[in-house]
Coordinates of C-alpha atoms and ligand atoms in Angstrom, one line a residue:
X15 CA -91.1 207.2 154.2
X16 CA -87.6 206.6 153.7
X17 CA -87.3 203.7 152.5
X18 CA -84.1 202.9 153.1
X19 CA -84.5 201.6 156.5
X20 CA -83.5 200.9 159.5
X21 CA -84.3 197.6 161.1
X22 CA -84.2 196.9 165.5
X23 CA -82.0 194.2 164.9
X24 CA -80.1 192.3 162.3
X25 CA -78.3 188.8 162.9
X26 CA -75.3 187.9 163.4
X27 CA -74.3 186.4 160.9
X28 CA -70.7 184.1 160.4
X29 CA -68.1 184.2 157.5
X30 CA -69.7 182.2 155.1
X31 CA -66.7 180.5 153.7
X32 CA -66.6 179.3 157.1
X33 CA -69.5 178.3 157.7
X34 CA -69.3 175.5 154.1
X35 CA -66.4 174.1 155.2
X36 CA -67.7 173.1 158.3
X37 CA -71.6 172.2 156.3
X38 CA -68.9 169.9 153.9
X39 CA -67.2 168.3 157.4
X40 CA -71.2 167.2 158.6
X41 CA -72.3 165.7 154.6
X42 CA -68.8 163.8 155.3
X43 CA -69.7 162.5 159.4
X44 CA -73.7 162.2 157.2
X45 CA -74.4 162.4 161.5
X46 CA -76.9 165.6 161.2
X47 CA -79.1 166.2 164.6
X48 CA -79.0 163.4 168.1
X49 CA -76.2 164.5 169.4
X50 CA -73.8 164.8 166.8
X51 CA -70.2 165.9 167.2
X52 CA -70.8 169.7 166.7
X53 CA -74.5 169.6 169.0
X54 CA -71.0 168.8 171.8
X55 CA -68.5 171.3 170.8
X56 CA -70.4 173.8 170.9
X57 CA -71.9 172.8 174.8
X58 CA -68.5 172.2 175.9
X59 CA -68.0 175.8 173.8
X60 CA -70.9 177.7 175.4
X61 CA -70.1 176.7 179.0
X62 CA -66.2 177.4 178.8
X63 CA -67.7 181.0 177.5
X64 CA -70.7 181.5 179.8
X65 CA -68.9 180.4 182.4
X66 CA -71.2 177.4 183.6
X67 CA -71.5 173.7 184.6
X68 CA -73.4 172.9 182.5
X69 CA -75.6 173.5 179.0
X70 CA -77.7 171.5 177.1
X71 CA -78.6 173.2 174.2
X72 CA -82.2 172.9 172.5
X73 CA -84.1 174.2 169.3
X74 CA -85.0 177.2 170.3
X75 CA -85.8 179.0 173.8
X76 CA -89.2 178.2 174.5
X77 CA -88.5 174.4 174.0
X78 CA -86.1 174.4 177.3
X79 CA -88.4 177.1 179.8
X80 CA -91.4 174.3 178.5
X81 CA -89.5 171.4 179.9
X82 CA -87.1 173.2 182.3
X83 CA -91.1 173.8 184.6
X84 CA -91.3 169.8 183.2
X85 CA -88.0 169.0 184.7
X86 CA -88.9 169.7 188.7
X87 CA -92.2 169.0 188.4
X88 CA -93.9 172.2 189.1
X89 CA -97.2 172.2 189.7
X90 CA -100.1 175.5 190.8
X91 CA -98.9 178.5 190.4
X92 CA -95.7 180.5 189.3
X93 CA -95.1 183.7 190.3
X94 CA -94.1 185.4 187.5
X95 CA -93.3 189.0 185.3
X96 CA -96.2 190.0 183.0
X97 CA -93.2 192.7 181.8
X98 CA -91.5 189.9 179.4
X99 CA -92.0 187.8 176.2
X100 CA -95.1 186.2 175.7
X101 CA -93.3 182.7 175.8
X102 CA -92.2 183.7 179.1
X103 CA -96.2 183.1 180.5
X104 CA -96.7 180.4 177.3
X105 CA -94.2 178.3 179.4
X106 CA -96.5 178.2 182.1
X107 CA -99.3 177.7 180.3
X108 CA -98.2 174.6 178.2
X109 CA -97.4 173.1 181.4
X110 CA -101.3 173.8 183.1
X111 CA -99.3 176.6 185.5
X112 CA -101.9 179.0 187.2
X113 CA -99.6 182.1 186.3
X114 CA -99.7 185.0 188.8
X115 CA -97.9 188.0 187.4
X116 CA -95.9 190.4 189.7
X117 CA -94.7 194.0 189.8
X118 CA -91.6 195.5 188.2
X119 CA -88.9 197.5 189.9
X120 CA -89.0 200.6 187.6
X121 CA -84.8 200.9 187.8
X122 CA -84.0 197.1 186.2
X123 CA -87.5 196.3 184.7
X124 CA -87.5 193.1 186.2
X125 CA -90.0 191.5 188.5
X126 CA -90.3 194.0 192.1
X127 CA -88.0 191.2 194.8
X128 CA -90.2 193.5 197.1
X129 CA -93.9 192.7 196.1
X130 CA -93.5 189.0 195.7
X131 CA -94.1 187.1 199.3
X132 CA -97.4 189.5 198.5
X133 CA -98.5 186.3 195.4
X134 CA -97.4 183.8 197.4
X135 CA -100.1 181.1 197.8
X136 CA -100.4 177.8 198.9
X137 CA -100.3 176.8 195.9
X138 CA -97.0 178.5 194.9
X139 CA -94.1 175.7 193.7
X140 CA -91.8 178.1 192.2
X141 CA -90.7 181.8 190.9
X142 CA -90.2 182.6 187.1
X143 CA -88.4 186.3 186.7
X144 CA -86.3 187.0 183.8
X145 CA -83.4 189.1 183.2
X146 CA -84.7 192.4 180.8
X147 CA -83.0 193.2 178.2
X148 CA -80.1 191.1 180.2
X149 CA -80.6 193.8 183.4
X150 CA -79.8 191.2 186.1
X151 CA -82.6 190.8 188.2
X152 CA -81.7 190.8 192.2
X153 CA -81.3 187.6 192.7
X154 CA -80.5 187.5 196.5
X155 CA -83.7 188.7 197.6
X156 CA -85.7 186.4 194.9
X157 CA -83.2 183.5 196.1
X158 CA -83.9 184.7 199.7
X159 CA -87.9 184.7 199.4
X160 CA -87.5 181.4 197.1
X161 CA -85.7 179.9 200.5
X162 CA -87.9 181.1 203.0
X163 CA -90.9 180.1 201.2
X164 CA -89.4 176.3 199.3
X165 CA -90.3 177.9 196.6
X166 CA -87.7 176.6 192.8
X167 CA -86.3 179.3 190.8
X168 CA -86.7 179.0 187.4
X169 CA -84.5 182.1 185.4
X170 CA -86.0 183.4 181.8
X171 CA -82.5 184.2 181.1
X172 CA -83.0 184.7 176.9
X173 CA -81.6 188.4 177.5
X174 CA -79.2 187.5 179.7
X175 CA -76.0 185.9 177.3
X176 CA -73.0 186.6 178.5
X177 CA -74.1 189.2 181.1
X178 CA -72.0 188.8 184.4
X179 CA -72.1 190.3 187.9
X180 CA -68.9 190.4 189.6
X181 CA -66.8 188.3 187.9
X182 CA -69.8 185.8 187.5
X183 CA -72.5 184.6 185.1
X184 CA -75.6 185.4 186.3
X185 CA -77.4 182.2 184.2
X186 CA -76.1 180.1 187.7
X187 CA -78.2 181.7 190.2
X188 CA -81.5 180.0 190.8
X189 CA -82.4 176.4 190.1
X190 CA -82.2 176.4 186.7
X191 CA -81.8 178.9 183.7
X192 CA -82.9 179.2 179.8
X193 CA -82.0 181.0 177.1
X194 CA -82.5 182.1 173.2
X195 CA -80.4 181.4 170.7
X196 CA -82.9 183.4 168.0
X197 CA -81.6 185.1 165.1
X198 CA -82.8 188.2 166.7
X199 CA -80.5 187.4 170.3
X200 CA -76.8 189.0 170.7
X201 CA -76.1 185.6 170.2
X202 CA -77.9 183.4 167.4
X203 CA -78.2 180.4 166.2
X204 CA -80.9 181.1 163.6
X205 CA -83.2 179.0 165.6
X206 CA -81.9 178.4 169.2
X207 CA -81.6 178.1 172.9
X208 CA -80.2 176.4 175.8
X209 CA -80.6 175.6 179.7
X210 CA -77.8 175.8 182.3
X211 CA -78.6 173.5 184.5
X212 CA -76.1 173.2 187.8
X213 CA -74.9 169.3 187.5
X214 CA -74.2 166.0 185.8
X215 CA -77.4 164.7 187.2
X216 CA -79.7 167.3 186.4
X217 CA -77.9 167.8 182.5
X218 CA -78.7 164.1 182.2
X219 CA -82.1 164.7 182.7
X220 CA -82.7 167.1 180.9
X221 CA -81.1 165.6 177.5
X222 CA -83.6 162.9 178.0
X223 CA -86.5 165.2 178.4
X224 CA -85.5 167.3 175.0
X225 CA -84.7 164.2 173.5
X226 CA -88.2 162.0 174.3
X227 CA -87.4 160.7 177.6
X228 CA -85.0 158.1 175.8
X229 CA -82.7 156.9 178.2
X230 CA -81.0 154.8 175.5
X231 CA -82.1 152.8 172.8
X232 CA -85.1 151.2 174.4
X233 CA -86.4 152.8 177.5
X234 CA -88.2 156.0 177.8
X235 CA -87.7 156.7 181.3
X236 CA -90.2 160.3 181.1
X237 CA -92.2 161.6 179.2
X238 CA -90.5 164.0 177.2
X239 CA -90.4 165.9 173.8
X240 CA -88.1 166.6 170.7
X241 CA -86.4 170.3 170.7
X242 CA -82.5 169.0 169.5
X243 CA -80.1 170.6 167.7
X244 CA -79.2 169.6 164.7
X245 CA -75.8 169.9 163.6
X246 CA -75.9 172.5 161.2
X247 CA -76.8 175.1 163.8
X248 CA -74.8 174.1 166.1
X249 CA -71.9 173.9 163.5
X250 CA -73.0 178.2 163.0
X251 CA -73.7 178.5 166.3
X252 CA -69.3 177.6 167.1
X253 CA -68.3 180.2 164.1
X254 CA -70.3 182.7 165.9
X255 CA -68.4 182.4 169.2
X256 CA -66.0 183.2 168.0
X257 CA -67.2 186.8 167.5
X258 CA -69.5 187.4 169.8
X259 CA -67.1 189.7 171.7
X260 CA -67.0 192.1 168.9
X261 CA -70.2 192.0 167.8
X262 CA -71.0 193.0 171.9
X263 CA -68.2 195.4 172.2
X264 CA -69.9 197.0 168.1
X265 CA -73.6 197.5 170.2
X266 CA -71.2 199.6 173.6
X267 CA -70.4 201.9 171.1
X268 CA -74.0 202.2 169.6
X269 CA -74.6 202.1 173.4
X270 CA -72.2 205.8 173.8
X271 CA -73.5 207.5 171.4
X272 CA -77.0 207.4 172.3
X273 CA -76.3 208.3 175.2
X274 CA -74.4 211.1 174.8
X275 CA -76.9 212.9 172.4
X276 CA -79.6 211.8 174.8
X277 CA -78.3 212.8 178.0
X278 CA -79.9 216.3 177.8
X279 CA -83.3 215.4 176.6
X280 CA -85.9 216.5 178.3
X281 CA -88.4 213.7 179.1
X282 CA -86.4 210.9 177.7
X283 CA -85.1 208.6 179.7
X284 CA -82.7 205.4 179.4
X285 CA -79.6 203.8 181.8
X286 CA -76.6 203.8 182.2
X287 CA -74.9 200.8 182.8
X288 CA -74.5 199.4 186.6
X289 CA -71.4 199.1 188.0
X290 CA -69.6 195.8 188.6
X291 CA -72.6 194.3 185.7
X292 CA -70.9 193.2 182.6
X293 CA -74.1 193.5 180.0
X294 CA -74.5 192.5 176.7
X295 CA -75.7 195.1 175.1
X296 CA -78.4 193.0 173.8
X297 CA -81.5 196.3 174.1
X298 CA -81.0 199.9 174.2
X299 CA -84.7 201.1 175.2
X300 CA -85.3 204.6 175.8
X301 CA -88.2 205.9 178.0
X302 CA -90.8 208.7 176.6
X303 CA -92.3 211.2 179.4
X304 CA -94.8 212.4 177.1
X305 CA -95.4 215.6 179.8
X306 CA -91.7 216.4 179.6
X307 CA -90.7 215.2 176.2
X308 CA -94.1 217.0 174.4
X309 CA -94.9 214.2 172.5
X310 CA -95.9 210.3 173.3
X311 CA -93.7 207.2 173.4
X312 CA -97.1 206.3 170.5
X313 CA -96.6 209.6 168.5
X314 CA -92.3 209.2 168.7
X315 CA -92.3 205.4 167.5
X316 CA -94.9 206.5 164.1
X317 CA -92.3 209.7 163.5
X318 CA -89.4 207.2 163.9
X319 CA -91.2 205.1 161.4
X320 CA -92.3 207.7 158.8
X321 CA -88.3 207.6 158.4
X322 CA -87.6 204.1 158.2
X323 CA -86.5 204.0 161.4
X324 CA -88.5 200.9 162.9
X325 CA -87.9 201.3 166.9
X326 CA -89.2 198.2 168.6
X327 CA -92.7 198.7 171.6
X328 CA -90.4 195.9 173.1
X329 CA -92.5 194.5 176.1
X330 CA -95.6 195.8 174.8
X331 CA -98.8 194.8 175.8
X332 CA -97.7 193.3 178.3
X333 CA -98.6 189.7 178.5
X334 CA -101.0 190.1 181.2
X335 CA -103.2 192.0 178.6
X336 CA -103.6 189.6 175.5
X337 CA -106.5 187.7 175.5
X338 CA -105.4 184.4 177.3
X339 CA -104.0 186.1 180.5
X340 CA -105.9 188.4 181.2
X341 CA -109.2 187.4 182.8
X342 CA -106.4 186.0 185.5
X343 CA -107.1 187.5 189.1
X344 CA -103.0 189.1 188.6
X345 CA -103.8 190.5 185.6
X346 CA -105.8 193.7 186.4
X347 CA -103.3 197.6 185.9
X348 CA -103.7 197.5 189.7
X349 CA -101.9 194.8 190.4
X350 CA -99.3 195.6 187.7
X351 CA -99.2 200.0 188.0
X352 CA -95.2 200.3 187.1
X353 CA -94.7 198.0 183.9
X354 CA -98.7 199.6 182.9
X355 CA -96.6 202.7 183.0
X356 CA -93.6 201.1 181.8
X357 CA -95.5 200.0 178.8
X358 CA -96.8 202.5 177.5
X359 CA -93.6 204.7 177.4
X360 CA -90.5 202.1 176.5
X361 CA -89.6 202.1 172.4
X362 CA -86.2 200.3 171.8
X363 CA -84.0 202.1 169.9
X364 CA -82.4 200.2 166.9
X365 CA -79.1 198.3 168.1
X366 CA -77.1 195.5 166.7
X367 CA -72.9 195.0 165.8
X368 CA -73.5 196.3 161.9
X369 CA -74.9 200.3 163.1
X370 CA -73.0 203.3 161.4
X371 CA -72.1 205.8 161.6
X372 CA -75.4 207.3 160.1
X373 CA -77.7 204.9 160.9
X374 CA -76.8 206.4 164.6
X375 CA -77.0 209.7 163.1
X376 CA -80.6 209.2 161.6
X377 CA -82.2 207.3 164.8
X378 CA -81.1 210.6 167.1
X379 CA -82.5 213.0 164.3
X380 CA -85.5 211.1 165.0
X381 CA -86.0 212.1 168.3
X382 CA -84.1 215.1 168.5
X383 CA -85.9 217.6 168.3
Ligands
PLP401 C1 -88.1 187.2 177.3 C2 -88.0 185.7 176.0 N1 -88.6 184.4 176.6 C3 -88.1 183.7 176.0 C4 -88.1 183.7 174.7 C5 -88.7 182.7 173.5 O1 -87.1 182.3 172.8 P1 -87.6 182.1 171.5 O2 -87.8 182.7 170.1 O3 -85.7 181.3 171.3 O4 -88.1 180.7 171.3 C6 -87.9 185.2 173.9 C7 -87.8 185.4 173.1 O5 -88.0 186.4 172.1 C8 -87.2 186.0 174.4 O6 -87.2 187.2 174.4

C-alpha cells in the first residue's frame, strides 16, 4: 500500500487571510445568520455567475430537494433515476412520496426520456431527473412529457454548477433546480446548497419555507423547516466564487490528460466533451468492460486502492438496491438493465484542481497495463 494517498477529490479552499478579513467583518457586524449581509451578497453573486434569475441559499444540497417538493405540493408518485446519490430518492421518501425508478440513457447516465411515459400512472405528479456528473439531461424531451401529462419537473442539479447548453444554464430548466455546495463539489461552501427558481414569488415562498415558514415577525404561512445558510459559509462561498473558474479550468486540463492516455486502452470507455456544452469537469467516470480490459471494475478499483489511488464507484450500488427502496416494483434489475450494467462498470477517477502531473501519471499507471 502506497502511503502517499491520492484522494478522489480535494476541497477548493479560499485564501485563509482573505477569509479572516471577512470573518473580522462578520464579528463586527454581529449578524451571523438569518439572511445577513454575506448571505444576500452570495445569492446575488451566484445568480449572476450562474446566469439564473433567482437563487435561494440552503445549508446543504438535500434540504432544497425536500423543500422543492414541499413548495410545489408534490404528492403520490414521482418518476426518478436510480443512478444518483441516495439523497435524490430520500427527498421523495421524506415527503411521503413513492419513487418510481426509470432506467438511464447509457450516453449520459441521466434518466432515459424514452422510458418515462411507460412509468406514468394516474398518481404521477412530477419527474425528478439528475444531471449526473454534470452531464445535461435531455431537458426538452423531459419537458415535452411533463407538459403532455401536466407534471412538474424538479432537477437535482447537484453536479451541474456552471453547466451550460448553447450559452444557457441548465439550471433554468424545469420548475425548480437544486444545487449542492458540499466540500466534494466543484464549488463548495463546506456544507451548502441552493435552489434556483424562475420568479420572485417562488423565491419568496422558498425563503419562507427555509425559515420555518416565517413571513414576518409573528406570521407563519407554511410548515417550513430550518435550512438557512449562515454568514461564515456565505462569506467563504463569495471567496470561492472568485476562484471557481480557475479550478474548473484546472479540472479540464486533467480531463484532457486522462483522455489522451486512455483513448486507445481496450475495454476502458469515457466521455468526450459534448459540442455546445460548457462542462464543469466535476467527475471523470470511466467504464470498465471486463471482457475486453481483462479485469473487472472491482479488480481495477482495488488495484488502484492498493497503490494509494482512491477512485470512487459512483454510483454503486444503485439507489434502487438499498434496503429502503429495493422492495419497490420499479426497483428490479429487469426494469433497470442499463443502470445495473453501468453501476457495475463505473469508476470515477480522482478529479480536482490540485492534481499534479505526478499524481496523474500515478493514476494512469494503475490503469495502463
Ligand atoms: C446528485 C446529488 N444529489 C443530492 C446531493 C446532496 O447534497 P448534500 O450532500 O449537499 O446534502 C448530492 C451530494 O452529494 C448529490 O451528489
